[in-house]
C-alpha cells in the first residue's frame, strides 16, 4: 500500500467532521461551490461584509480566498478574514484566479500571499507562474502545461511563497518544496464546466480543515476530485457538460475511500 492510500481515508474524516468552510469567492462560482461542498460532506458559507468576516473566519475549519471577480472592498475583506484566520490557526487556501491576466490580479495575488500566511495556493500553471513573476502567457493565451516543467514550477513557487502549492491541469502537482506528488486523475469535461478549479480549491480547504499536513490534505483532495470526475464522465460524457455537471455533483457525494484507493493514480516525485 502506498502512503497516499492512507491519506485517501481523509475523505471519511471530512464527512464525519462536516467542517465549516468560509469563502470569499467569485460571483460566477458561488452556487456551484456551495453545492459541491455539500455533496462532499462539508459545510460551506459565503460571507463578505467587513463587519463580519473576521468573526466568521475564526469560526471556520478553513478559509478560502478566491480573486475571480475581485474588487477593492472584497480584497480588504479578504485581508481582514485572512488575518483573523491566521490568528486563530485556521488554514487559509488561496485561488489566484486570473493572476497574470491583468496587473491588478497579479499584484493582488502577490499582496495577499505576502500579507496572509497561506496553507496552500491552488491554481493552474499560468496563474502560479505569474504569481512568482515567471510569465507563462504567450500573446495573452495560456501556454498550457506543455510550455514548461510544471513540477519544477511548483517547487519554485512553494519555495518562493513558503506554502504548499497545487498546480492543476491535465496532471496535477502538489508540493511543499520537499515532498512532491503527481496526481493523474480527472477528465477534460472538467474544463467545460465553470468553477471546477474554484470548487477544487474549496475541496482542498475542507480536507485541510481536518488534516494539518497540507500536502496530505491536498493530495487526498485532488485524487478524490479526479476520481469523482472520471465516474461522472463515464455516465454523462455522451450527453455533454450540463449532464456532466450534475453527474459530477452526484459522484462527489457518492464515491467513497475505496473508489479513491482503487482508481487514484498518485505518484511520488
Ligand atoms: N485536460 C484535462 N484532463 C483531465 N483533467 C483535467 C484537465 N484539465 C483540467 N483538469 C482537472 O480539472 C480540475 C480543475 O483544474 P483546472 O486546472 O482546469 O483549474 P482552473 O484553470 O483553475 O479552472 P477554472 O476554469 O475553474 O478557473 C482539476 O481537477 C484538474 O485535474
Ligand atoms: C468565468 C469567470 N470569470 C471570472 S471568475 C470565473 C469563474 C472561473 O473561475
Ligand atoms: Mg481557476
mmCIF file of C-alpha atoms and ligand atoms in Angstrom:
data_model
loop_
_atom_site.group_PDB
_atom_site.id
_atom_site.type_symbol
_atom_site.label_atom_id
_atom_site.label_comp_id
_atom_site.label_asym_id
_atom_site.label_seq_id
_atom_site.Cartn_x
_atom_site.Cartn_y
_atom_site.Cartn_z
ATOM 1 C CA UNK A 1 0.000 0.000 0.000
ATOM 2 C CA UNK A 2 1.312 3.414 -0.930
ATOM 3 C CA UNK A 3 1.400 6.214 1.655
ATOM 4 C CA UNK A 4 -1.301 8.101 -0.125
ATOM 5 C CA UNK A 5 -3.790 5.217 0.258
ATOM 6 C CA UNK A 6 -3.866 6.057 3.957
ATOM 7 C CA UNK A 7 -4.387 9.729 3.114
ATOM 8 C CA UNK A 8 -7.391 8.826 0.940
ATOM 9 C CA UNK A 9 -9.138 7.993 4.224
ATOM 10 C CA UNK A 10 -9.272 11.729 4.973
ATOM 11 C CA UNK A 11 -12.445 11.729 2.853
ATOM 12 C CA UNK A 12 -14.173 9.898 5.720
ATOM 13 C CA UNK A 13 -12.749 12.374 8.252
ATOM 14 C CA UNK A 14 -14.200 15.276 6.243
ATOM 15 C CA UNK A 15 -17.622 13.625 6.149
ATOM 16 C CA UNK A 16 -17.541 12.907 9.905
ATOM 17 C CA UNK A 17 -16.393 16.402 10.831
ATOM 18 C CA UNK A 18 -18.561 18.291 8.290
ATOM 19 C CA UNK A 19 -16.187 21.280 8.549
ATOM 20 C CA UNK A 20 -17.421 24.829 8.073
ATOM 21 C CA UNK A 21 -15.550 26.370 5.133
ATOM 22 C CA UNK A 22 -15.732 30.162 4.945
ATOM 23 C CA UNK A 23 -15.453 31.542 1.413
ATOM 24 C CA UNK A 24 -14.786 34.908 -0.054
ATOM 25 C CA UNK A 25 -15.071 33.816 -3.664
ATOM 26 C CA UNK A 26 -16.190 34.991 -7.066
ATOM 27 C CA UNK A 27 -19.744 35.639 -8.216
ATOM 28 C CA UNK A 28 -19.566 33.094 -11.056
ATOM 29 C CA UNK A 29 -18.924 30.004 -8.961
ATOM 30 C CA UNK A 30 -20.676 30.721 -5.667
ATOM 31 C CA UNK A 31 -23.641 28.381 -6.088
ATOM 32 C CA UNK A 32 -21.660 25.556 -7.702
ATOM 33 C CA UNK A 33 -19.036 25.773 -4.948
ATOM 34 C CA UNK A 34 -21.648 25.610 -2.190
ATOM 35 C CA UNK A 35 -23.348 22.620 -3.822
ATOM 36 C CA UNK A 36 -20.022 20.878 -4.400
ATOM 37 C CA UNK A 37 -19.020 21.217 -0.750
ATOM 38 C CA UNK A 38 -22.405 19.955 0.380
ATOM 39 C CA UNK A 39 -22.001 16.964 -1.938
ATOM 40 C CA UNK A 40 -18.588 16.257 -0.425
ATOM 41 C CA UNK A 41 -19.997 16.437 3.094
ATOM 42 C CA UNK A 42 -18.616 19.798 4.224
ATOM 43 C CA UNK A 43 -20.479 22.917 5.255
ATOM 44 C CA UNK A 44 -19.999 25.974 3.009
ATOM 45 C CA UNK A 45 -20.635 29.572 3.978
ATOM 46 C CA UNK A 46 -20.074 32.671 1.869
ATOM 47 C CA UNK A 47 -19.603 35.864 3.902
ATOM 48 C CA UNK A 48 -18.124 39.072 2.509
ATOM 49 C CA UNK A 49 -19.053 42.005 4.751
ATOM 50 C CA UNK A 50 -16.175 43.694 6.548
ATOM 51 C CA UNK A 51 -18.457 43.805 9.587
ATOM 52 C CA UNK A 52 -18.457 40.007 9.908
ATOM 53 C CA UNK A 53 -15.591 38.350 8.007
ATOM 54 C CA UNK A 54 -13.167 38.194 10.938
ATOM 55 C CA UNK A 55 -15.746 36.586 13.202
ATOM 56 C CA UNK A 56 -16.792 34.077 10.533
ATOM 57 C CA UNK A 57 -13.211 33.147 9.644
ATOM 58 C CA UNK A 58 -12.456 32.353 13.300
ATOM 59 C CA UNK A 59 -15.483 30.045 13.464
ATOM 60 C CA UNK A 60 -14.472 28.121 10.357
ATOM 61 C CA UNK A 61 -12.382 24.995 9.836
ATOM 62 C CA UNK A 62 -10.822 26.640 6.773
ATOM 63 C CA UNK A 63 -10.942 29.943 4.900
ATOM 64 C CA UNK A 64 -10.930 30.000 1.078
ATOM 65 C CA UNK A 65 -9.975 33.234 -0.705
ATOM 66 C CA UNK A 66 -10.630 33.477 -4.469
ATOM 67 C CA UNK A 67 -9.983 36.611 -6.558
ATOM 68 C CA UNK A 68 -12.067 35.596 -9.586
ATOM 69 C CA UNK A 69 -14.230 38.737 -9.561
ATOM 70 C CA UNK A 70 -12.172 40.859 -7.189
ATOM 71 C CA UNK A 71 -12.774 44.487 -6.261
ATOM 72 C CA UNK A 72 -11.178 46.783 -3.688
ATOM 73 C CA UNK A 73 -13.829 46.261 -1.000
ATOM 74 C CA UNK A 74 -13.651 42.496 -1.354
ATOM 75 C CA UNK A 75 -9.853 42.459 -1.222
ATOM 76 C CA UNK A 76 -9.987 44.449 2.047
ATOM 77 C CA UNK A 77 -12.424 41.883 3.421
ATOM 78 C CA UNK A 78 -10.099 39.052 2.312
ATOM 79 C CA UNK A 79 -7.209 40.638 4.214
ATOM 80 C CA UNK A 80 -9.342 41.062 7.353
ATOM 81 C CA UNK A 81 -10.599 37.481 7.138
ATOM 82 C CA UNK A 82 -7.111 36.158 6.385
ATOM 83 C CA UNK A 83 -5.578 37.941 9.384
ATOM 84 C CA UNK A 84 -8.308 36.657 11.685
ATOM 85 C CA UNK A 85 -7.825 33.112 10.359
ATOM 86 C CA UNK A 86 -4.062 33.359 10.852
ATOM 87 C CA UNK A 87 -4.560 34.496 14.467
ATOM 88 C CA UNK A 88 -6.967 31.647 15.142
ATOM 89 C CA UNK A 89 -4.856 28.977 13.416
ATOM 90 C CA UNK A 90 -7.475 28.408 10.722
ATOM 91 C CA UNK A 91 -5.846 27.263 7.430
ATOM 92 C CA UNK A 92 -6.187 29.737 4.557
ATOM 93 C CA UNK A 93 -6.361 28.357 0.996
ATOM 94 C CA UNK A 94 -5.891 30.787 -1.888
ATOM 95 C CA UNK A 95 -7.036 30.601 -5.533
ATOM 96 C CA UNK A 96 -5.257 33.263 -7.628
ATOM 97 C CA UNK A 97 -7.859 33.250 -10.430
ATOM 98 C CA UNK A 98 -6.541 35.057 -13.484
ATOM 99 C CA UNK A 99 -3.178 36.083 -11.981
ATOM 100 C CA UNK A 100 -1.198 37.279 -14.989
ATOM 101 C CA UNK A 101 -4.263 38.322 -16.991
ATOM 102 C CA UNK A 102 -4.271 41.866 -15.563
ATOM 103 C CA UNK A 103 -1.749 43.652 -13.375
ATOM 104 C CA UNK A 104 -4.456 44.231 -10.741
ATOM 105 C CA UNK A 105 -4.961 40.478 -10.380
ATOM 106 C CA UNK A 106 -1.237 39.712 -10.370
ATOM 107 C CA UNK A 107 -0.441 42.406 -7.810
ATOM 108 C CA UNK A 108 -3.378 41.494 -5.581
ATOM 109 C CA UNK A 109 -2.454 37.806 -5.643
ATOM 110 C CA UNK A 110 1.105 38.654 -4.626
ATOM 111 C CA UNK A 111 -0.057 41.083 -1.940
ATOM 112 C CA UNK A 112 -2.394 38.530 -0.367
ATOM 113 C CA UNK A 113 0.412 35.947 -0.356
ATOM 114 C CA UNK A 114 2.695 38.471 1.376
ATOM 115 C CA UNK A 115 0.184 39.644 3.965
ATOM 116 C CA UNK A 116 -1.514 36.359 4.840
ATOM 117 C CA UNK A 117 0.100 33.101 5.932
ATOM 118 C CA UNK A 118 -1.312 30.713 3.335
ATOM 119 C CA UNK A 119 -1.656 26.982 3.995
ATOM 120 C CA UNK A 120 -1.944 26.309 0.261
ATOM 121 C CA UNK A 121 -2.266 28.005 -3.108
ATOM 122 C CA UNK A 122 -4.202 26.132 -5.851
ATOM 123 C CA UNK A 123 -4.175 27.370 -9.419
ATOM 124 C CA UNK A 124 -3.352 26.451 -12.974
ATOM 125 C CA UNK A 125 0.222 26.677 -14.233
ATOM 126 C CA UNK A 126 -0.182 30.149 -15.731
ATOM 127 C CA UNK A 127 -1.608 31.592 -12.519
ATOM 128 C CA UNK A 128 1.102 30.109 -10.315
ATOM 129 C CA UNK A 129 3.887 31.153 -12.716
ATOM 130 C CA UNK A 130 2.598 34.707 -12.852
ATOM 131 C CA UNK A 131 2.312 34.878 -9.060
ATOM 132 C CA UNK A 132 6.051 34.284 -8.790
ATOM 133 C CA UNK A 133 6.991 36.569 -11.663
ATOM 134 C CA UNK A 134 7.527 33.927 -14.319
ATOM 135 C CA UNK A 135 5.183 34.963 -17.145
ATOM 136 C CA UNK A 136 3.540 31.922 -18.705
ATOM 137 C CA UNK A 137 1.161 33.648 -21.090
ATOM 138 C CA UNK A 138 2.148 33.794 -24.737
ATOM 139 C CA UNK A 139 0.361 36.667 -26.517
ATOM 140 C CA UNK A 140 -2.411 36.619 -23.913
ATOM 141 C CA UNK A 141 -3.005 32.902 -24.311
ATOM 142 C CA UNK A 142 -2.273 30.418 -21.558
ATOM 143 C CA UNK A 143 0.635 28.477 -22.972
ATOM 144 C CA UNK A 144 -0.543 25.367 -21.132
ATOM 145 C CA UNK A 145 1.398 22.675 -19.371
ATOM 146 C CA UNK A 146 3.371 21.716 -22.423
ATOM 147 C CA UNK A 147 5.225 25.001 -22.249
ATOM 148 C CA UNK A 148 7.207 24.134 -19.167
ATOM 149 C CA UNK A 149 8.148 21.756 -16.423
ATOM 150 C CA UNK A 150 5.180 22.020 -14.075
ATOM 151 C CA UNK A 151 6.830 20.002 -11.289
ATOM 152 C CA UNK A 152 9.815 22.356 -11.249
ATOM 153 C CA UNK A 153 7.499 25.378 -11.384
ATOM 154 C CA UNK A 154 5.500 24.072 -8.419
ATOM 155 C CA UNK A 155 8.684 23.584 -6.390
ATOM 156 C CA UNK A 156 9.926 27.098 -7.168
ATOM 157 C CA UNK A 157 6.544 28.517 -6.220
ATOM 158 C CA UNK A 158 6.429 26.585 -2.934
ATOM 159 C CA UNK A 159 9.903 27.886 -2.048
ATOM 160 C CA UNK A 160 9.132 31.465 -3.017
ATOM 161 C CA UNK A 161 5.671 31.631 -1.426
ATOM 162 C CA UNK A 162 6.528 29.490 1.605
ATOM 163 C CA UNK A 163 3.375 27.420 1.256
ATOM 164 C CA UNK A 164 2.049 24.198 -0.228
ATOM 165 C CA UNK A 165 1.385 24.668 -3.942
ATOM 166 C CA UNK A 166 -1.075 22.676 -6.039
ATOM 167 C CA UNK A 167 -0.868 23.210 -9.796
ATOM 168 C CA UNK A 168 -3.724 21.588 -11.694
ATOM 169 C CA UNK A 169 -4.339 20.777 -15.344
ATOM 170 C CA UNK A 170 -4.176 17.544 -17.296
ATOM 171 C CA UNK A 171 -1.935 16.308 -14.499
ATOM 172 C CA UNK A 172 -1.864 17.827 -11.037
ATOM 173 C CA UNK A 173 1.207 18.518 -8.881
ATOM 174 C CA UNK A 174 1.269 19.032 -5.115
ATOM 175 C CA UNK A 175 4.427 20.089 -3.312
ATOM 176 C CA UNK A 176 5.697 21.887 -0.231
ATOM 177 C CA UNK A 177 9.080 22.219 -1.916
ATOM 178 C CA UNK A 178 10.276 18.942 -0.333
ATOM 179 C CA UNK A 179 7.704 16.187 -0.843
ATOM 180 C CA UNK A 180 6.176 16.247 -4.322
ATOM 181 C CA UNK A 181 3.252 14.248 -5.705
ATOM 182 C CA UNK A 182 1.729 13.882 -9.157
ATOM 183 C CA UNK A 183 -1.989 13.088 -9.485
ATOM 184 C CA UNK A 184 -3.125 11.783 -12.857
ATOM 185 C CA UNK A 185 -6.893 11.682 -12.471
ATOM 186 C CA UNK A 186 -9.642 13.886 -13.863
ATOM 187 C CA UNK A 187 -11.367 14.330 -17.207
ATOM 188 C CA UNK A 188 -11.314 17.015 -19.946
ATOM 189 C CA UNK A 189 -15.036 17.707 -19.314
ATOM 190 C CA UNK A 190 -13.911 19.448 -16.102
ATOM 191 C CA UNK A 191 -12.680 22.262 -18.340
ATOM 192 C CA UNK A 192 -16.168 22.659 -19.868
ATOM 193 C CA UNK A 193 -17.907 23.474 -16.590
ATOM 194 C CA UNK A 194 -17.133 26.820 -14.990
ATOM 195 C CA UNK A 195 -15.801 26.782 -11.485
ATOM 196 C CA UNK A 196 -14.350 23.290 -11.353
ATOM 197 C CA UNK A 197 -10.969 24.784 -10.443
ATOM 198 C CA UNK A 198 -12.556 27.046 -7.841
ATOM 199 C CA UNK A 199 -14.555 24.190 -6.309
ATOM 200 C CA UNK A 200 -11.387 22.112 -6.167
ATOM 201 C CA UNK A 201 -9.675 24.866 -4.152
ATOM 202 C CA UNK A 202 -12.598 24.731 -1.717
ATOM 203 C CA UNK A 203 -12.384 20.935 -1.514
ATOM 204 C CA UNK A 204 -8.701 21.328 -0.584
ATOM 205 C CA UNK A 205 -9.917 23.720 2.131
ATOM 206 C CA UNK A 206 -12.342 21.129 3.506
ATOM 207 C CA UNK A 207 -9.584 18.488 3.639
ATOM 208 C CA UNK A 208 -7.144 20.966 5.229
ATOM 209 C CA UNK A 209 -9.768 21.620 7.918
ATOM 210 C CA UNK A 210 -9.338 18.032 9.148
ATOM 211 C CA UNK A 211 -5.622 17.444 8.390
ATOM 212 C CA UNK A 212 -2.845 19.841 9.405
ATOM 213 C CA UNK A 213 -0.346 18.242 6.996
ATOM 214 C CA UNK A 214 -1.482 20.208 3.949
ATOM 215 C CA UNK A 215 0.443 18.083 1.434
ATOM 216 C CA UNK A 216 -1.521 15.040 2.590
ATOM 217 C CA UNK A 217 -4.760 17.005 2.610
ATOM 218 C CA UNK A 218 -4.212 18.363 -0.905
ATOM 219 C CA UNK A 219 -3.146 15.023 -2.431
ATOM 220 C CA UNK A 220 -6.185 13.311 -0.902
ATOM 221 C CA UNK A 221 -8.479 16.100 -2.093
ATOM 222 C CA UNK A 222 -7.149 16.084 -5.665
ATOM 223 C CA UNK A 223 -7.283 12.293 -6.006
ATOM 224 C CA UNK A 224 -10.858 12.221 -4.666
ATOM 225 C CA UNK A 225 -11.882 15.014 -7.046
ATOM 226 C CA UNK A 226 -10.294 13.456 -10.113
ATOM 227 C CA UNK A 227 -11.772 10.018 -9.437
ATOM 228 C CA UNK A 228 -15.231 11.580 -8.993
ATOM 229 C CA UNK A 229 -14.824 13.352 -12.342
ATOM 230 C CA UNK A 230 -13.906 10.073 -14.057
ATOM 231 C CA UNK A 231 -17.008 8.322 -12.721
ATOM 232 C CA UNK A 232 -19.193 11.273 -13.717
ATOM 233 C CA UNK A 233 -17.727 11.319 -17.230
ATOM 234 C CA UNK A 234 -18.377 7.598 -17.632
ATOM 235 C CA UNK A 235 -22.077 8.324 -17.051
ATOM 236 C CA UNK A 236 -22.523 11.689 -18.717
ATOM 237 C CA UNK A 237 -19.902 12.081 -21.460
ATOM 238 C CA UNK A 238 -22.374 11.045 -24.154
ATOM 239 C CA UNK A 239 -24.694 13.902 -23.138
ATOM 240 C CA UNK A 240 -22.327 16.822 -22.549
ATOM 241 C CA UNK A 241 -21.254 19.435 -19.976
ATOM 242 C CA UNK A 242 -24.688 20.064 -18.448
ATOM 243 C CA UNK A 243 -25.247 16.424 -17.605
ATOM 244 C CA UNK A 244 -21.615 16.126 -16.538
ATOM 245 C CA UNK A 245 -22.043 18.937 -14.009
ATOM 246 C CA UNK A 246 -24.977 17.131 -12.386
ATOM 247 C CA UNK A 247 -23.263 13.727 -12.570
ATOM 248 C CA UNK A 248 -20.129 15.239 -11.032
ATOM 249 C CA UNK A 249 -22.027 16.583 -8.006
ATOM 250 C CA UNK A 250 -23.623 13.142 -7.645
ATOM 251 C CA UNK A 251 -20.215 11.444 -7.848
ATOM 252 C CA UNK A 252 -18.696 13.826 -5.280
ATOM 253 C CA UNK A 253 -21.458 12.741 -2.897
ATOM 254 C CA UNK A 254 -21.394 9.047 -3.822
ATOM 255 C CA UNK A 255 -17.781 7.960 -4.052
ATOM 256 C CA UNK A 256 -16.008 6.588 -1.040
ATOM 257 C CA UNK A 257 -12.486 5.892 0.167
ATOM 258 C CA UNK A 258 -12.449 2.546 -1.679
ATOM 259 C CA UNK A 259 -13.129 4.232 -5.043
ATOM 260 C CA UNK A 260 -10.258 6.641 -4.469
ATOM 261 C CA UNK A 261 -7.846 3.897 -3.386
ATOM 262 C CA UNK A 262 -8.805 1.747 -6.390
ATOM 263 C CA UNK A 263 -8.790 4.392 -9.134
ATOM 264 C CA UNK A 264 -6.416 7.043 -7.776
ATOM 265 C CA UNK A 265 -3.251 7.494 -9.822
ATOM 266 C CA UNK A 266 -0.855 9.170 -7.407
ATOM 267 C CA UNK A 267 2.901 9.024 -7.698
ATOM 268 C CA UNK A 268 5.646 10.499 -5.555
ATOM 269 C CA UNK A 269 8.254 12.529 -7.416
HETATM 270 N N1 LIG B 1 -7.144 18.032 -19.713
HETATM 271 C C1 LIG B 1 -7.552 17.610 -18.519
HETATM 272 N N2 LIG B 1 -7.745 16.289 -18.295
HETATM 273 C C2 LIG B 1 -8.157 15.853 -17.102
HETATM 274 N N3 LIG B 1 -8.413 16.654 -16.036
HETATM 275 C C3 LIG B 1 -8.225 17.972 -16.202
HETATM 276 C C4 LIG B 1 -7.783 18.528 -17.436
HETATM 277 N N4 LIG B 1 -7.677 19.877 -17.289
HETATM 278 C C5 LIG B 1 -8.041 20.143 -16.019
HETATM 279 N N5 LIG B 1 -8.356 19.005 -15.355
HETATM 280 C C6 LIG B 1 -8.823 18.901 -13.973
HETATM 281 O O1 LIG B 1 -9.798 19.915 -13.793
HETATM 282 C C7 LIG B 1 -9.802 20.372 -12.446
HETATM 283 C C8 LIG B 1 -9.718 21.900 -12.443
HETATM 284 O O2 LIG B 1 -8.405 22.246 -12.805
HETATM 285 P P1 LIG B 1 -8.019 23.427 -13.794
HETATM 286 O O3 LIG B 1 -6.545 23.403 -13.874
HETATM 287 O O4 LIG B 1 -8.817 23.352 -15.043
HETATM 288 O O5 LIG B 1 -8.465 24.664 -12.914
HETATM 289 P P2 LIG B 1 -8.647 26.173 -13.314
HETATM 290 O O6 LIG B 1 -7.834 26.508 -14.507
HETATM 291 O O7 LIG B 1 -8.456 26.959 -12.085
HETATM 292 O O8 LIG B 1 -10.188 26.145 -13.685
HETATM 293 P P3 LIG B 1 -11.313 27.292 -13.597
HETATM 294 O O9 LIG B 1 -11.745 27.455 -15.019
HETATM 295 O O10 LIG B 1 -12.383 26.700 -12.758
HETATM 296 O O11 LIG B 1 -10.719 28.508 -13.012
HETATM 297 C C9 LIG B 1 -8.652 19.660 -11.760
HETATM 298 O O12 LIG B 1 -9.172 18.566 -11.044
HETATM 299 C C10 LIG B 1 -7.784 19.163 -12.921
HETATM 300 O O13 LIG B 1 -7.091 17.995 -12.587
HETATM 301 C C1 LIG B 2 -15.613 32.912 -15.806
HETATM 302 C C2 LIG B 2 -15.022 33.579 -14.624
HETATM 303 N N1 LIG B 2 -14.678 34.899 -14.653
HETATM 304 C C3 LIG B 2 -14.178 35.326 -13.511
HETATM 305 S S1 LIG B 2 -14.097 34.119 -12.312
HETATM 306 C C4 LIG B 2 -14.778 32.985 -13.384
HETATM 307 C C5 LIG B 2 -15.058 31.574 -12.981
HETATM 308 C C6 LIG B 2 -13.881 30.668 -13.068
HETATM 309 O O1 LIG B 2 -13.036 30.865 -12.028
HETATM 310 MG MG1 LIG B 3 -9.239 28.743 -11.647
#
